[in-house]
Every structure is written in structure tokens, then in C-alpha cells.
CSV table of C-alpha atoms in Angstrom, one decimal:
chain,number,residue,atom,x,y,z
C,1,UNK,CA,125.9,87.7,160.9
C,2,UNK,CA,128.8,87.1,163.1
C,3,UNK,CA,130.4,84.2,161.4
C,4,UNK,CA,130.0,86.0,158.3
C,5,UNK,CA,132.0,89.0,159.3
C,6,UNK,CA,134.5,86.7,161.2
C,7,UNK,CA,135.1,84.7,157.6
C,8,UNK,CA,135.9,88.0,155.4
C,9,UNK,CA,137.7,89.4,157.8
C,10,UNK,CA,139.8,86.1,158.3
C,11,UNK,CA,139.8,85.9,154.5
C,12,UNK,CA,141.2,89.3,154.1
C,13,UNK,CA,144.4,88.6,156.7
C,14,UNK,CA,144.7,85.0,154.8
C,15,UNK,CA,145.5,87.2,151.9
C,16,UNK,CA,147.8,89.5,153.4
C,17,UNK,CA,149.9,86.2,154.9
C,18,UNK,CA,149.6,84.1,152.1
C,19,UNK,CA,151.5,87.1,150.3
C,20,UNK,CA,153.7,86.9,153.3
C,21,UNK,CA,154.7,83.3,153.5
C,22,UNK,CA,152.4,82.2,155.8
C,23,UNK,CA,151.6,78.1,155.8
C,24,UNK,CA,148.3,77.2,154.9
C,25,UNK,CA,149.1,74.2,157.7
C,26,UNK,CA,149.7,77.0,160.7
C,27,UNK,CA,146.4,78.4,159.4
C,28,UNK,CA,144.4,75.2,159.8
C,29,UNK,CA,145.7,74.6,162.9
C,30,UNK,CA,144.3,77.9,164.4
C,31,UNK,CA,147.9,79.9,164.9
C,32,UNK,CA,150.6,81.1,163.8
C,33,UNK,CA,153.9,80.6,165.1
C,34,UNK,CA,156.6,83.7,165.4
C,35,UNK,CA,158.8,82.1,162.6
C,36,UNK,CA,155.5,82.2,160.9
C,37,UNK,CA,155.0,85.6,161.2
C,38,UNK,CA,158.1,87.4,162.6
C,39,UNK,CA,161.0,85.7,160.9
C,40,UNK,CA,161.0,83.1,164.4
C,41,UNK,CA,161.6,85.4,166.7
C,42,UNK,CA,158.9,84.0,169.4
C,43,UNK,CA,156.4,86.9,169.3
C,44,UNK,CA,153.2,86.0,170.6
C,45,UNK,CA,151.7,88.4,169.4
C,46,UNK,CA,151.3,87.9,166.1
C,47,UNK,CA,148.5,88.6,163.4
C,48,UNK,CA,147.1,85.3,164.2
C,49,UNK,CA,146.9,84.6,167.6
C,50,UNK,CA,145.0,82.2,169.9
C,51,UNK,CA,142.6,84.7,170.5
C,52,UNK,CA,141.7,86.1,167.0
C,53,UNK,CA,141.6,82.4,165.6
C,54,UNK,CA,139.2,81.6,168.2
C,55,UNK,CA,135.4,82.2,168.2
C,56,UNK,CA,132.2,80.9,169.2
C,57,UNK,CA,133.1,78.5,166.0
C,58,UNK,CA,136.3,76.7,166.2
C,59,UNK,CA,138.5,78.1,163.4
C,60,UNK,CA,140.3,74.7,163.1
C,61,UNK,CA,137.2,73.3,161.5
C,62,UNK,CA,137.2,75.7,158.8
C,63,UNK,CA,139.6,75.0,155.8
C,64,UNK,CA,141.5,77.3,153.6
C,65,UNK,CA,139.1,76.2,151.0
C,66,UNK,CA,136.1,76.6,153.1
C,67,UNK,CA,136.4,80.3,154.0
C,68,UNK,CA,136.9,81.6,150.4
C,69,UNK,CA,133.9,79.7,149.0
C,70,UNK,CA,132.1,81.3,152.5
C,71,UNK,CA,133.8,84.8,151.0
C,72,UNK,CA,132.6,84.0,147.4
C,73,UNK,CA,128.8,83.2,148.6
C,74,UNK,CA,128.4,86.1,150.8
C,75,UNK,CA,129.3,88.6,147.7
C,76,UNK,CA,127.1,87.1,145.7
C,77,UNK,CA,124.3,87.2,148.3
C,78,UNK,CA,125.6,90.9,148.2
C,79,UNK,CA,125.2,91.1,144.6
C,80,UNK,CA,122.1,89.5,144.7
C,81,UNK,CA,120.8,92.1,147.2
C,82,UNK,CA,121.3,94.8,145.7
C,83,UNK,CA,120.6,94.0,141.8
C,84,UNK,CA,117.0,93.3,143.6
C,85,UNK,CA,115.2,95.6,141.0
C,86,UNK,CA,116.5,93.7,138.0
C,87,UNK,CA,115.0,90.9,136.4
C,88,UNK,CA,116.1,87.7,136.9
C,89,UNK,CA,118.4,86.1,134.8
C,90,UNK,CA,117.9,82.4,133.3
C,91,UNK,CA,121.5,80.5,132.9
C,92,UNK,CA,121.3,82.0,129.3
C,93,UNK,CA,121.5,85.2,130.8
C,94,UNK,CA,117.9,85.9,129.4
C,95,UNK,CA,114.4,86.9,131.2
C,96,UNK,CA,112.9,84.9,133.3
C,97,UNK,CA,109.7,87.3,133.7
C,98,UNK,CA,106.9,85.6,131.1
C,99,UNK,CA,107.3,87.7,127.6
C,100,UNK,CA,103.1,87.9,126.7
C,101,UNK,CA,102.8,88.3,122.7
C,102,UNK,CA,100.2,90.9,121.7
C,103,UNK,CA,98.7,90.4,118.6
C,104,UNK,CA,97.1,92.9,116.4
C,105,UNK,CA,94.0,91.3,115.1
C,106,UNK,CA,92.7,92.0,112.0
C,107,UNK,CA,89.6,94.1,111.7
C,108,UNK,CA,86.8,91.9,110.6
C,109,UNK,CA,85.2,92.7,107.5
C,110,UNK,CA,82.3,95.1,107.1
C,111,UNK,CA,78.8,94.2,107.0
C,112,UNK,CA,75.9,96.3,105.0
C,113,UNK,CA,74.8,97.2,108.7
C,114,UNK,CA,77.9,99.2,109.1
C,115,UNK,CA,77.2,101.8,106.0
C,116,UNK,CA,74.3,104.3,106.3
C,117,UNK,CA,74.8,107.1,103.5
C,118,UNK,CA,72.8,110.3,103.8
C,119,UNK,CA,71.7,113.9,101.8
C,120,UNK,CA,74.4,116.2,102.0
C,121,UNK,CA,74.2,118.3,105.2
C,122,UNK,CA,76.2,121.4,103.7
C,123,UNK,CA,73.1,122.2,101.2
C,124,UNK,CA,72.7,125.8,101.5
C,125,UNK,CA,68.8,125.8,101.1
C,126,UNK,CA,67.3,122.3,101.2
C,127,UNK,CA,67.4,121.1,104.7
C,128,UNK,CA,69.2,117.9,105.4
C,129,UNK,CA,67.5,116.5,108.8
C,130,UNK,CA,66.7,113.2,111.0
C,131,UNK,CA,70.7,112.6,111.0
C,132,UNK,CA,70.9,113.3,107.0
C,133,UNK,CA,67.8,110.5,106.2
C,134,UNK,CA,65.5,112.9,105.3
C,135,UNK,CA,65.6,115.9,103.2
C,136,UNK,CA,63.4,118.8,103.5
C,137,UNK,CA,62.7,121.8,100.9
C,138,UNK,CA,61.0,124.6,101.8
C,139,UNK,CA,58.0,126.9,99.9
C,140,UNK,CA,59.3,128.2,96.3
C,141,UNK,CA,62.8,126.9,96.2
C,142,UNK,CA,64.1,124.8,93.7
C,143,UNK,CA,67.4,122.8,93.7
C,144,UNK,CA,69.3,119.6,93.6
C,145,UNK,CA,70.6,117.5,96.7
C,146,UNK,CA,73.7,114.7,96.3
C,147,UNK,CA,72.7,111.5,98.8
C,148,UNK,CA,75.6,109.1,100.0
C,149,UNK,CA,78.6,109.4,98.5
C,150,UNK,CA,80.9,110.0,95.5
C,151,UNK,CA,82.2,106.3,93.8
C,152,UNK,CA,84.2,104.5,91.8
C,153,UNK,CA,84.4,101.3,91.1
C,154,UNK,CA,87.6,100.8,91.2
C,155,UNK,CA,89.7,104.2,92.3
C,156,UNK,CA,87.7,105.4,94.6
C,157,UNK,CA,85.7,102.4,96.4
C,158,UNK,CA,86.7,103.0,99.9
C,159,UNK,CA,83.7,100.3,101.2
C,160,UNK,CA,85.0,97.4,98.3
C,161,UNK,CA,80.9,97.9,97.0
C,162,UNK,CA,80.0,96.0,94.1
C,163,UNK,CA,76.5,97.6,93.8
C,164,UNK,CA,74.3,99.7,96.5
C,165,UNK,CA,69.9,100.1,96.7
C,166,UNK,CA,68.2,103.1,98.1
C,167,UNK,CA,64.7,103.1,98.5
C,168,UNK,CA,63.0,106.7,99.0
C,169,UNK,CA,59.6,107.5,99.9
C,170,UNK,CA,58.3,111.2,98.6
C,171,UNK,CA,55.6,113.3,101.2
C,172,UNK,CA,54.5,115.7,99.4
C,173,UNK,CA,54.6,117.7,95.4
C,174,UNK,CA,53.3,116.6,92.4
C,175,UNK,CA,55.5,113.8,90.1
C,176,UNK,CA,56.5,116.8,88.1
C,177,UNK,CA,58.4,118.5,90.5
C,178,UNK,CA,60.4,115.6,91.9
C,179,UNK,CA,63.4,113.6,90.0
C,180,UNK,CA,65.9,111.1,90.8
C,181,UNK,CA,69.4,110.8,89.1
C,182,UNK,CA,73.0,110.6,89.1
C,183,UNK,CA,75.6,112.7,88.7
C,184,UNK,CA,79.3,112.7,88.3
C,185,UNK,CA,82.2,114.3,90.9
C,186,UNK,CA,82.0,117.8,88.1
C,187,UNK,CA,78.3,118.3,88.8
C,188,UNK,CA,78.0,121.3,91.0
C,189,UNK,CA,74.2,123.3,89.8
C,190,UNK,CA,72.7,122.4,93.5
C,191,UNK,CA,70.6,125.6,93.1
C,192,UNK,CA,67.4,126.0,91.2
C,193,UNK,CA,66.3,124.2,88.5
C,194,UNK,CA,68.4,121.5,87.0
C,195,UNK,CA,67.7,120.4,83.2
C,196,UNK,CA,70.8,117.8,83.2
C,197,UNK,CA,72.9,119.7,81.3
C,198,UNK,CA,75.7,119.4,83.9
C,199,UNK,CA,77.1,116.1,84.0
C,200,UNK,CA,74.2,114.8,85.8
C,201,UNK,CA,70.9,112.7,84.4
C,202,UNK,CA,67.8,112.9,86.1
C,203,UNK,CA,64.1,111.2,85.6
C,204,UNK,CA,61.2,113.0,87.3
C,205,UNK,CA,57.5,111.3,88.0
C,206,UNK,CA,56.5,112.6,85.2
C,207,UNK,CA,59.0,110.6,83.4
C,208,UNK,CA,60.9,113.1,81.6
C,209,UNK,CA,64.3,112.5,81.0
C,210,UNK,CA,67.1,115.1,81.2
C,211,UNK,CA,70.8,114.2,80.6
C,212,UNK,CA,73.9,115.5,79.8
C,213,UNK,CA,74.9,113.9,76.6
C,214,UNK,CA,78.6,112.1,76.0
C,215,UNK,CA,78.6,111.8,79.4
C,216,UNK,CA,75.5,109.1,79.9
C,217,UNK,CA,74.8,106.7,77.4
C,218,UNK,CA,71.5,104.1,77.1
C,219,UNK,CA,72.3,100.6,77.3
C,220,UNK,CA,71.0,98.1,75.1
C,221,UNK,CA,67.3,97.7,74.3
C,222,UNK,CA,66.8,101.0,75.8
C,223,UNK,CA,66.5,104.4,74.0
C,224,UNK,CA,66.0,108.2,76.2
C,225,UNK,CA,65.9,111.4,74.4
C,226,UNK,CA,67.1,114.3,76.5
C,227,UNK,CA,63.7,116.7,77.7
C,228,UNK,CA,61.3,113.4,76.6
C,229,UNK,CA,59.1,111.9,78.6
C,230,UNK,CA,59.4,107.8,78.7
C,231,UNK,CA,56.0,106.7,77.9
C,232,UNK,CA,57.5,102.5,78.8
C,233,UNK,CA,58.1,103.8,82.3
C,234,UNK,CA,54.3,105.1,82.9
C,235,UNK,CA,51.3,102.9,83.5
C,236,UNK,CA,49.6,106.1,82.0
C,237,UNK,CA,49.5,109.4,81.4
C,238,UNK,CA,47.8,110.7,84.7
C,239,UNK,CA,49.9,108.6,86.8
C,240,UNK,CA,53.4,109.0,85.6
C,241,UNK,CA,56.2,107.0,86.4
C,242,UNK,CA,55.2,107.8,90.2
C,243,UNK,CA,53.8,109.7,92.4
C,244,UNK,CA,53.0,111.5,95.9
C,245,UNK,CA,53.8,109.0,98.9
C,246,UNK,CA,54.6,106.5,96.4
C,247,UNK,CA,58.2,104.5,97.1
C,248,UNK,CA,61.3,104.5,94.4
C,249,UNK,CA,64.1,102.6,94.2
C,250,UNK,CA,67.5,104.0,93.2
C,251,UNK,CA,70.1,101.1,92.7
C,252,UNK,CA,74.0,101.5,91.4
C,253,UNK,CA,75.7,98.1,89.4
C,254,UNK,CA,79.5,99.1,89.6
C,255,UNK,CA,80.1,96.1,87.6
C,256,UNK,CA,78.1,96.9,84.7
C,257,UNK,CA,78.3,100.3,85.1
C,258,UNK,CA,74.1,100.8,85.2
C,259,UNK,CA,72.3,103.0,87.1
C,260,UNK,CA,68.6,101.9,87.8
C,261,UNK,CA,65.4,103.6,88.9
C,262,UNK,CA,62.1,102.2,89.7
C,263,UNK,CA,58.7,102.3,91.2
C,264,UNK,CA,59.0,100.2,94.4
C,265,UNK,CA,55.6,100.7,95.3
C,266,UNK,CA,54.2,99.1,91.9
C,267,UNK,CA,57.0,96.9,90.9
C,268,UNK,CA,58.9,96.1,94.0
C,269,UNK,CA,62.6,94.7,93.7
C,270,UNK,CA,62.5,96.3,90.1
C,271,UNK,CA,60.8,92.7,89.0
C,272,UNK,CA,59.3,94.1,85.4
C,273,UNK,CA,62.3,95.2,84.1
C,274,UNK,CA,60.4,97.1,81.3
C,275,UNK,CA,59.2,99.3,83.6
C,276,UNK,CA,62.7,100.0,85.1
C,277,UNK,CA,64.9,103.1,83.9
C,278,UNK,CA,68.5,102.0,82.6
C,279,UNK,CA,71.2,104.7,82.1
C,280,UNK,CA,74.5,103.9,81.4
C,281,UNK,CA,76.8,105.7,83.6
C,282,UNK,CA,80.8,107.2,82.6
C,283,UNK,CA,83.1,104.4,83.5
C,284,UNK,CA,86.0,106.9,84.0
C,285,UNK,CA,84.1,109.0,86.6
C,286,UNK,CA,82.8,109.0,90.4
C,287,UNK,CA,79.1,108.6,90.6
C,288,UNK,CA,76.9,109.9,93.4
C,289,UNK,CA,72.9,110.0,93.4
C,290,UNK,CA,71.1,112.8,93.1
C,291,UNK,CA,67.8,114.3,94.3
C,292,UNK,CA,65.8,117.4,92.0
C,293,UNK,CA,63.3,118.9,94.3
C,294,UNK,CA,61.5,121.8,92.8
C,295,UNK,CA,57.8,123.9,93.3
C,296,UNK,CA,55.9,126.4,95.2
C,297,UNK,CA,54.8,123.4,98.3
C,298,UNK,CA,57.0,122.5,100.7
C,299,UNK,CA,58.7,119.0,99.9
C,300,UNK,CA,60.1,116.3,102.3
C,301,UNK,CA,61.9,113.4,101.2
C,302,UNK,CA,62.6,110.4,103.1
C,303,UNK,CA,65.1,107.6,103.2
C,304,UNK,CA,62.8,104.1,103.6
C,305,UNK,CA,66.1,101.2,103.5
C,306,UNK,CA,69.7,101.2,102.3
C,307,UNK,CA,71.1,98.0,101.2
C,308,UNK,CA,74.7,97.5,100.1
C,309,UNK,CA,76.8,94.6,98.3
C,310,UNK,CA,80.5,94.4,98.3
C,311,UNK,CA,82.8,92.6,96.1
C,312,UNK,CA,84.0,89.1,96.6
């Protein structure tokens, strides 16, 4: 504005007198006198005359003091202006802008509902379909498919599982032909037929057992020859320990280190345990499950539920 051009420029000649010797008492009064100015000589036409002390606001109203804190406030307007990008300070000299804290929440902890294993999709001949829950082997091929994945307890335990239960349902083949088991992270006969001589034990619905000795053991109470069949398992001979379209549960104990299979369709939740097949399984090694699908006929195998446990 006017007045605020008026006050720096009378600020700046204040300066320039005030270095020269001019009274702060001529100021206020609104002139300056020639000994003042010029050493008394009588000049009127000094720095500070009449007519540059007078405006449309009488100069004699504004003090020495007054003009300078004017001088101050309109550089700090200034300042002000042009820091208008910058945050604003507090007294402090900190941010006023509100800091927001961000958090990182902690993932919640899985549920069962989260994990759903399934037959290895990289099997060269048996068919892995339905998103990996189903397993499919075509006419006169013979071989073994892993399901879910490699474990141990404690090394390599990725999901914190204390124990896991798979329950299969078969389509087609006689008990013979089809075999559940486990195997260990060396197993690697996926082709033709497997006699568990490969770090892997298997039971079929015949209820022969094969196993790979040293490396599964029987637990207590329980005795398996390798290449016998388990007459305790088999409500008789004809039957087997299952059969066509019948259900079998496969369950993993990490704990124990015990691998069970079952009939689920004859004794469901594994409820007569003397009809259940115990093996004990290496405590030093990953464990997987494994499927032995063999015969002329096609074969499909299903996954009917998954359920999972985890530590505490």
C-alpha cells in the first residue's frame, strides 16, 4: 500500500541521517532544519522537507519507534509471503501439519480354511485335475503321485501344523491296484510300480504292506512285515481293507511322529483303532503322502475334505 511504501522509504532516509547526525526530535517534528542537514547553512531544501514529510498521514504522528516496528512487520509479511509453500512452523520451530502414525498390523493367524494341499501337477503321466483335487490315471499305466506337501515337524513346518487329515474317495480299480502311503523328501520312483523299497511305505486295499525298512518302523502293539498282507486291517478276505468308491482316511501326528490310514467309510474318524494302520514315520526326515495307482482300467481319485491342526 501507500503508507507502507512511504514507511520504508522514510525508514531507509532515517538510517542514512541517523548516520549523519540527524535529531530523532527534528524527525518527529516532520522537518529538518539546514543545521540539521547542511551544517546550518538555511537550505530549504534538505532531505527532509515539508513536502516529503507530508502525506495523506501526518508524519508527526508517527514515532521513530513506530516506523521501524512498521519496517519490521512488513518484511516479515514479506517473508511470510513468499515461504507460502512451506509448512508452518509451531513456536518450537516444529510442524504444525497433523503427523498420522501408520501402523503395520500384524497378519492374523491362519485358519484350516486357508490351506488346501493338492496331487502334484508336474506328474508326467497321472493327470493331476479339478485345481490338483483329483487325480486321474489313464488305461495300463502304473505309478505313484505325492499329494500336499513335503513336512517337518520342526525344520520345515512352514503352516506351524501339528497334525493334518485327508480323506479320499477311489472311482474306479480293484483294492489291489490302489495304495496309500508316505514317503520321505529322497523318494523319487513316481513311475510304474512301486514295491516300497524307496524310502516310501505303502498299504493297498488288499492290505499288503510294502516298506522300506530302517527307514519306517511299527509302533507299539503293532507288527507289518514288508510284501504281507494285514489280515487285523480286513473284515475279510474278499473285502480287503477297502475297496471301489469306498472313502480312506490318511492322517499325519507330527507330534508322535505316526502316520495313520483307515477305512472312513466303515470306521469313520478312525474310531476302532484295531482296524487303523500305524507306521512309524523317520523323525529326521520331511514326510509327504503318497498315492500308488496301478492296472489296465482307468483310475480316478478324488479329494473328499482336508482338515488341518496347528500347534499351540
Amino acid at each position: 500500500t501507500s503508507l507502507e511504501s512511504d514507511n520504508k522509504r522514510f525508514s531507509k532516509t532515517l538510517r542514512k541521517l541517523q548516520t549523519g547526525g540527524l535529531s530523532s526530535s527534528s524527525l518527529q517534528n516532520g522537518q529538518a532544519t539546514a543545521s540539521d542537514t547542511n551544517g546550518g547553512d538555511g537550505d530549504n531544501d534538505n532531505l527532509l522537507s515539508p513536502k516529503i514529510a507530508t502525506s495523506s498521514t501526518s508524519m508527526s504522528s508517527i514515532s521513530v519507534s513506530d516506523v521501524e516496528a512498521s519496517d519490521v512487520d512488513t518484511e516479515r509479511k514479506d517473508d511470510d509471503d513468499d515461504d507460502g509453500d512451506a509448512p508452518r512452523k509451531t513456536k518450537k520451530g516444529g510442524d504444525k501439519r497433523k503427523v498420522i502414525a501408520r501402523r503395520h498390523k500384524s497378519k492374523p493367524p491362519k485358519k484350516a480354511s486357508d490351506i488346501k494341499w493338492t496331487f502334484d501337477l508336474t506328474h508326467k503321466k497321472i493327470k493331476a485335475g479339478d485345481n490338483g483335487q483329483s487325480a486321474m490315471k489313464p488305461k495300463a499305466v502304473s505309478g505313484t503321485i505325492r499329494f500336499g506337501r513335503l513336512v517337518h515337524f520342526s525344520k520345515k513346518n512352514p503352516d506351524n501344523l501339528s497334525s493334518y487329515t485327508i480323506i479320499f474317495e477311489a472311482s474306479a480299480g480293484s483294492n489291489s491296484t490302489l495304495g496309500f502311503g508316505f514317503a520321505t523328501q529322497s523318494f523319487s520312483q513316481l513311475d510304474g510300480s512301486n514295491f516300497g523299497e524307496n524310502n516310501s511305505c505303502i498299504i493297498k486295499g488288499n492290505a499288503q504292506f510294502v516298506g522300506t525298512d530302517k527307514v519306517f518302523a511299527c509302533v507299539d502293539g503293532k507288527s507289518y512285515a514288508h510284501k504281507s498282507t494285514i489280515e487285523a486291517l480286513t473284515l475279510n478276505a474278499k473285502d480287503g481293507f477297502f475297496q471301489e468308491r469306498e472313502k480312506v482316511g490318511v492322517s499325519v501326528q507330527f507330534e508322535q511322529n505316526i502316520g495313520k490310514i483307515w477305512n472312513e467309510s466303515k470306521n469313520q474318524g478312525a474310531a476302532d483303532n484295531e482296524k487303523v494302520f500305524e507306521i512309524k514315520l523317520p523323525e529326521n526326515d520331511e514326510i509327504c503322502l503318497v498315492v500308488y495307482l496301478a492296472g489296465s482300467a482307468k483310475k480316478k481319485l478324488v479329494v473328499d475334505d482336508q482338515k488341518f491342526e496347528f500347534k499351540e
